[in-house]
mmCIF file of C-alpha atoms in Angstrom:
data_model
loop_
_atom_site.group_PDB
_atom_site.id
_atom_site.type_symbol
_atom_site.label_atom_id
_atom_site.label_comp_id
_atom_site.label_asym_id
_atom_site.label_seq_id
_atom_site.Cartn_x
_atom_site.Cartn_y
_atom_site.Cartn_z
ATOM 1 C CA MET K 6 53.272 70.223 79.308
ATOM 2 C CA PHE K 7 50.647 69.342 81.924
ATOM 3 C CA PHE K 8 50.646 65.644 81.063
ATOM 4 C CA LEU K 9 54.420 65.730 80.597
ATOM 5 C CA SER K 10 54.744 67.062 84.145
ATOM 6 C CA ILE K 11 52.820 64.056 85.510
ATOM 7 C CA ALA K 12 55.085 61.608 83.652
ATOM 8 C CA LEU K 13 58.257 63.412 84.748
ATOM 9 C CA GLY K 14 57.037 63.524 88.336
ATOM 10 C CA ALA K 15 56.327 59.781 88.230
ATOM 11 C CA LEU K 16 59.862 59.136 86.943
ATOM 12 C CA PHE K 17 61.220 61.210 89.827
ATOM 13 C CA LEU K 18 59.215 59.147 92.345
ATOM 14 C CA VAL K 19 60.633 55.897 90.919
ATOM 15 C CA MET K 20 64.218 57.132 91.204
ATOM 16 C CA VAL K 21 63.678 58.431 94.731
ATOM 17 C CA HIS K 22 62.268 55.017 95.668
ATOM 18 C CA HIS K 23 65.495 53.287 94.584
ATOM 19 C CA LEU K 24 67.912 55.923 95.876
ATOM 20 C CA SER K 25 66.327 56.016 99.337
ATOM 21 C CA ASP K 26 65.714 52.248 99.436
ATOM 22 C CA ALA K 27 62.121 52.962 100.437
ATOM 23 C CA GLY K 28 59.829 50.134 101.444
ATOM 24 C CA TRP K 29 56.449 51.866 101.673
ATOM 25 C CA SER K 30 56.398 52.888 97.992
ATOM 26 C CA VAL K 31 56.755 49.340 96.626
ATOM 27 C CA ALA K 32 52.973 49.111 96.192
ATOM 28 C CA THR K 33 52.844 52.245 94.021
ATOM 29 C CA ARG K 34 56.205 51.931 92.247
ATOM 30 C CA ARG K 35 54.829 49.960 89.309
ATOM 31 C CA LEU K 36 52.168 52.628 88.731
ATOM 32 C CA CYS K 37 54.876 55.271 88.559
ATOM 33 C CA GLU K 38 56.938 53.128 86.182
ATOM 34 C CA HIS K 39 53.987 52.782 83.813
ATOM 35 C CA ILE K 40 53.224 56.510 83.904
ATOM 36 C CA ALA K 41 56.895 57.366 83.323
ATOM 37 C CA SER K 42 56.999 55.015 80.325
ATOM 38 C CA LEU K 43 54.508 57.344 78.593
ATOM 39 C CA LEU K 44 57.369 59.816 78.074
ATOM 40 C CA PHE K 45 58.418 57.842 75.014
ATOM 41 C CA PRO K 46 56.897 57.360 72.539
ATOM 42 C CA TRP K 47 53.448 58.732 73.439
ATOM 43 C CA LEU K 48 54.349 62.141 74.833
ATOM 44 C CA ALA K 49 57.071 62.481 72.214
ATOM 45 C CA ILE K 50 54.364 61.946 69.558
ATOM 46 C CA LEU K 51 52.163 64.566 71.225
ATOM 47 C CA PHE K 52 55.127 66.944 71.007
ATOM 48 C CA LEU K 53 55.159 66.715 67.193
ATOM 49 C CA PRO K 54 52.467 69.400 66.623
ATOM 50 C CA VAL K 55 54.579 71.796 68.693
ATOM 51 C CA ALA K 56 57.614 70.864 66.608
ATOM 52 C CA PHE K 57 55.715 71.423 63.332
ATOM 53 C CA PHE K 58 54.175 74.767 64.308
ATOM 54 C CA VAL K 59 57.061 75.944 66.437
ATOM 55 C CA LYS K 60 57.352 79.358 64.766
ATOM 56 C CA HIS K 61 53.755 80.146 65.734
ATOM 57 C CA VAL K 62 54.477 79.376 69.388
ATOM 58 C CA TYR K 63 57.828 81.098 69.935
ATOM 59 C CA SER K 64 58.140 84.650 68.635
ATOM 60 C CA TRP K 65 61.937 84.659 68.933
ATOM 61 C CA MET K 66 62.195 82.195 66.042
ATOM 62 C CA THR K 67 60.943 84.862 63.627
ATOM 63 C CA ILE K 68 63.541 87.464 64.643
ATOM 64 C CA VAL K 69 65.783 88.097 61.649
ATOM 65 C CA ASP K 70 68.874 89.271 63.560
ATOM 66 C CA PRO K 71 69.075 87.453 66.939
ATOM 67 C CA HIS K 72 72.551 88.898 67.612
ATOM 68 C CA GLY K 73 71.046 92.370 67.693
ATOM 69 C CA ASN K 74 68.596 91.355 70.408
ATOM 70 C CA THR K 75 70.266 91.424 73.833
ATOM 71 C CA SER K 76 67.838 89.013 75.505
ATOM 72 C CA LEU K 77 68.032 86.501 72.669
ATOM 73 C CA ASN K 78 71.760 86.828 72.016
ATOM 74 C CA ALA K 79 72.485 85.724 75.597
ATOM 75 C CA LYS K 80 70.683 82.429 74.942
ATOM 76 C CA LEU K 81 72.421 81.448 71.709
ATOM 77 C CA PRO K 82 73.077 78.883 70.252
ATOM 78 C CA VAL K 83 70.292 76.952 72.036
ATOM 79 C CA PHE K 84 67.667 79.544 71.136
ATOM 80 C CA THR K 85 67.878 78.829 67.431
ATOM 81 C CA ILE K 86 65.652 76.552 65.349
ATOM 82 C CA PRO K 87 68.294 73.764 65.054
ATOM 83 C CA GLY K 88 69.162 74.210 68.739
ATOM 84 C CA PHE K 89 65.509 73.840 69.699
ATOM 85 C CA TYR K 90 65.082 70.571 67.803
ATOM 86 C CA ILE K 91 68.403 69.086 68.914
ATOM 87 C CA THR K 92 67.922 69.829 72.604
ATOM 88 C CA SER K 93 64.290 68.626 72.476
ATOM 89 C CA ALA K 94 65.447 65.323 70.968
ATOM 90 C CA VAL K 95 68.122 65.011 73.682
ATOM 91 C CA PHE K 96 65.502 65.562 76.398
ATOM 92 C CA PHE K 97 63.233 62.803 75.133
ATOM 93 C CA GLY K 98 66.205 60.513 74.482
ATOM 94 C CA ILE K 99 67.450 60.756 78.061
ATOM 95 C CA TRP K 100 63.960 60.341 79.516
ATOM 96 C CA TRP K 101 63.395 57.279 77.353
ATOM 97 C CA LEU K 102 66.707 55.743 78.405
ATOM 98 C CA VAL K 103 66.137 56.242 82.139
ATOM 99 C CA SER K 104 62.458 55.222 82.204
ATOM 100 C CA SER K 105 62.928 52.187 79.944
ATOM 101 C CA ARG K 106 65.908 50.844 81.916
ATOM 102 C CA LEU K 107 64.131 51.206 85.251
ATOM 103 C CA ARG K 108 60.991 49.536 83.921
ATOM 104 C CA TYR K 109 62.963 46.764 82.192
ATOM 105 C CA TRP K 110 64.835 45.740 85.337
ATOM 106 C CA SER K 111 61.693 46.037 87.436
ATOM 107 C CA LEU K 112 59.804 43.610 85.173
ATOM 108 C CA LYS K 113 62.892 41.388 85.003
ATOM 109 C CA GLN K 114 62.913 41.112 88.773
ATOM 110 C CA ASP K 115 59.331 39.826 88.683
ATOM 111 C CA GLU K 116 60.583 36.925 86.564
ATOM 112 C CA THR K 117 63.880 36.111 88.286
ATOM 113 C CA GLY K 118 63.725 37.638 91.780
ATOM 114 C CA ASP K 119 67.435 38.378 91.385
ATOM 115 C CA ALA K 120 69.026 41.044 93.617
ATOM 116 C CA LEU K 121 71.085 42.141 90.594
ATOM 117 C CA CYS K 122 67.963 43.832 89.266
ATOM 118 C CA THR K 123 67.779 46.006 92.383
ATOM 119 C CA HIS K 124 71.426 47.012 91.979
ATOM 120 C CA ARG K 125 70.836 47.864 88.321
ATOM 121 C CA MET K 126 67.827 50.019 89.162
ATOM 122 C CA ARG K 127 69.838 51.837 91.833
ATOM 123 C CA PHE K 128 72.647 52.416 89.332
ATOM 124 C CA HIS K 129 70.326 53.882 86.708
ATOM 125 C CA SER K 130 68.602 56.000 89.352
ATOM 126 C CA GLY K 131 71.989 57.351 90.462
ATOM 127 C CA TRP K 132 73.067 58.835 87.155
ATOM 128 C CA GLY K 133 69.451 59.288 86.079
ATOM 129 C CA ILE K 134 68.564 61.714 88.872
ATOM 130 C CA VAL K 135 71.359 64.058 87.738
ATOM 131 C CA ALA K 136 70.332 63.820 84.078
ATOM 132 C CA PHE K 137 66.705 64.239 85.148
ATOM 133 C CA ALA K 138 67.452 67.453 87.049
ATOM 134 C CA LEU K 139 69.290 68.973 84.095
ATOM 135 C CA THR K 140 66.802 67.946 81.396
ATOM 136 C CA LEU K 141 63.741 68.904 83.443
ATOM 137 C CA THR K 142 65.213 72.341 84.196
ATOM 138 C CA PHE K 143 66.204 73.120 80.617
ATOM 139 C CA SER K 144 63.021 71.680 79.108
ATOM 140 C CA GLY K 145 60.927 73.949 81.325
ATOM 141 C CA VAL K 146 62.982 76.944 80.240
ATOM 142 C CA LEU K 147 63.055 76.023 76.538
ATOM 143 C CA TRP K 148 59.442 74.946 76.136
ATOM 144 C CA MET K 149 57.577 77.224 78.561
ATOM 145 C CA GLN K 150 59.646 80.157 79.772
ATOM 146 C CA ALA K 151 60.861 80.769 76.193
ATOM 147 C CA VAL K 152 57.339 81.761 75.161
ATOM 148 C CA GLN K 153 58.355 85.089 76.716
ATOM 149 C CA TYR K 154 62.083 84.887 76.058
ATOM 150 C CA GLN K 155 62.766 88.414 77.394
ATOM 151 C CA TRP K 156 62.033 87.254 80.935
ATOM 152 C CA PHE K 157 64.771 85.818 83.149
ATOM 153 C CA SER K 158 64.289 83.558 86.165
ATOM 154 C CA ALA K 159 66.850 81.648 88.210
ATOM 155 C CA ILE K 160 64.119 79.666 89.956
ATOM 156 C CA TYR K 161 62.016 78.510 86.991
ATOM 157 C CA GLY K 162 63.563 75.017 86.855
ATOM 158 C CA VAL K 163 62.746 74.341 90.517
ATOM 159 C CA TYR K 164 59.347 75.912 89.946
ATOM 160 C CA PHE K 165 58.619 73.390 87.188
ATOM 161 C CA PHE K 166 60.080 70.490 89.195
ATOM 162 C CA ALA K 167 57.796 71.200 92.151
ATOM 163 C CA SER K 168 54.797 71.210 89.803
ATOM 164 C CA CYS K 169 55.876 67.872 88.300
ATOM 165 C CA ALA K 170 56.201 66.107 91.652
ATOM 166 C CA TRP K 171 52.981 67.711 92.917
ATOM 167 C CA ALA K 172 50.916 66.646 89.895
ATOM 168 C CA ALA K 173 52.400 63.125 89.866
ATOM 169 C CA LEU K 174 51.635 62.540 93.548
ATOM 170 C CA ALA K 175 48.010 63.558 93.010
ATOM 171 C CA ALA K 176 47.700 61.289 89.954
ATOM 172 C CA VAL K 177 49.293 58.315 91.733
ATOM 173 C CA TYR K 178 47.035 58.830 94.742
ATOM 174 C CA LEU K 179 43.883 58.796 92.598
ATOM 175 C CA ILE K 180 44.973 55.724 90.608
ATOM 176 C CA THR K 181 45.872 53.909 93.828
ATOM 177 C CA VAL K 182 42.406 54.629 95.253
ATOM 178 C CA LEU K 183 40.770 53.242 92.089
ATOM 179 C CA LEU K 184 42.905 50.096 92.190
ATOM 180 C CA GLN K 185 42.163 49.606 95.876
ATOM 181 C CA ARG K 186 38.423 49.727 95.193
ATOM 182 C CA GLN K 187 38.913 46.957 92.639
ATOM 183 C CA ARG K 188 40.906 44.902 95.186
ATOM 184 C CA ILE K 189 43.901 44.695 92.826
ATOM 185 C CA LEU K 190 46.490 45.821 95.395
ATOM 186 C CA ASP K 191 45.009 44.167 98.483
ATOM 187 C CA ARG K 192 48.103 42.085 99.222
ATOM 188 C CA VAL K 193 50.578 44.968 99.142
ATOM 189 C CA LEU K 194 48.578 48.115 99.875
ATOM 190 C CA HIS K 195 48.038 49.354 103.423
ATOM 191 C CA ASP K 196 46.835 52.565 105.029
ATOM 192 C CA ASN K 197 50.387 53.824 105.586
ATOM 193 C CA GLN K 198 50.893 54.116 101.810
ATOM 194 C CA PHE K 199 48.065 56.651 101.630
ATOM 195 C CA TYR K 200 49.500 58.429 104.645
ATOM 196 C CA PHE K 201 52.946 58.816 103.053
ATOM 197 C CA LEU K 202 51.517 59.840 99.677
ATOM 198 C CA GLY K 203 49.390 62.454 101.420
ATOM 199 C CA LEU K 204 52.366 63.613 103.476
ATOM 200 C CA LEU K 205 54.521 64.060 100.365
ATOM 201 C CA PHE K 206 51.663 65.814 98.575
ATOM 202 C CA PHE K 207 51.323 68.215 101.501
ATOM 203 C CA ALA K 208 55.104 68.802 101.539
ATOM 204 C CA PHE K 209 55.200 69.638 97.838
ATOM 205 C CA THR K 210 52.142 71.874 98.255
ATOM 206 C CA ILE K 211 54.096 73.915 100.799
ATOM 207 C CA PHE K 212 57.212 73.795 98.607
ATOM 208 C CA GLN K 213 55.250 74.969 95.554
ATOM 209 C CA ALA K 214 53.641 77.792 97.538
ATOM 210 C CA TYR K 215 57.061 78.870 98.812
ATOM 211 C CA LEU K 216 58.491 78.996 95.294
ATOM 212 C CA GLU K 217 55.466 80.855 93.953
ATOM 213 C CA PHE K 218 55.787 83.507 96.637
ATOM 214 C CA ALA K 219 59.594 83.693 96.531
ATOM 215 C CA GLN K 220 59.563 84.415 92.803
ATOM 216 C CA TYR K 221 56.713 86.895 93.118
ATOM 217 C CA PHE K 222 58.245 88.738 96.074
ATOM 218 C CA VAL K 223 61.618 89.285 94.403
ATOM 219 C CA ILE K 224 59.994 90.596 91.203
ATOM 220 C CA TRP K 225 57.494 92.738 93.104
ATOM 221 C CA ASN K 226 60.263 94.179 95.284
ATOM 222 C CA ALA K 227 62.470 95.070 92.296
ATOM 223 C CA ASN K 228 59.499 96.584 90.431
ATOM 224 C CA THR K 229 61.266 96.759 87.057
ATOM 225 C CA PRO K 230 59.257 96.611 83.807
ATOM 226 C CA GLY K 231 61.559 93.928 82.377
ATOM 227 C CA GLU K 232 60.373 91.504 85.082
ATOM 228 C CA THR K 233 56.893 92.585 86.115
ATOM 229 C CA PHE K 234 55.437 92.144 82.616
ATOM 230 C CA TRP K 235 55.651 88.350 83.063
ATOM 231 C CA TYR K 236 53.324 88.458 86.086
ATOM 232 C CA LEU K 237 51.017 90.981 84.479
#
C-alpha cells in the first residue's frame, strides 16, 4: 500500500498537470508518468500474495453468517470474497487504462509534436480524475480500513488521498534532484520547479495534519468504544 500510494499520487500529479494546463511541471511530468505506469502490471503482481492469503488478512472473510453481523451486513455485497476480487480487479483495470492512455499520448507527442495529443491527454484526465477519486477512496477502504471492518470513517478516503499525493511529491522531488545531479534535465529544469514541488509538499503536509487531527478530534470528542478502539 505504501508503494501503491506513491504510484497513485504520481498519477494524480499527471492529471492535475493536464487539467490545470500547468507549465512548470513539464520537466517532472514524465517522471510521474513512469511512476504511475508501475500500477499495472508490477503493483498488480505485488498484490497477488494479498489475493492468495486474503483470509489471513481480513477477519471478516471467515465469518460464517455475515448477515448476522451488523457492521458487516451494512457493507454487503462488496465485503464478500467474490466482491473483494471483483472490485480489486476493477481498481487495477481503471488505473491501468488511465495511466497507459496518458503515457501513450505523451510519448506520441514526442514523436509527432501534434496538439491532438494534448487534447487527448486532457480528455483522459477529465474523466480519469473522477474515476481516480472513486477508485482511490474505495481501495483505501477495502484494502486498509477493512482490516478492522467494525470501524467507520467518512474521511478515510481523503485521508488516503492526502497520503498518496504527499508521498508522490517527496518521491518526485528526490528523483528530480538525482537527475539534476546527472545533468539529464538541464535544458528543462529550473529552480522554480523545486520551489513549486516544495510548496505543494508543504501544502499537503498541512492538509494531512489537518485530516489527522480532524479525524482524531471527532473520535476523541465522541469517546465511544466502537470508534476509539481504532486509535488505541
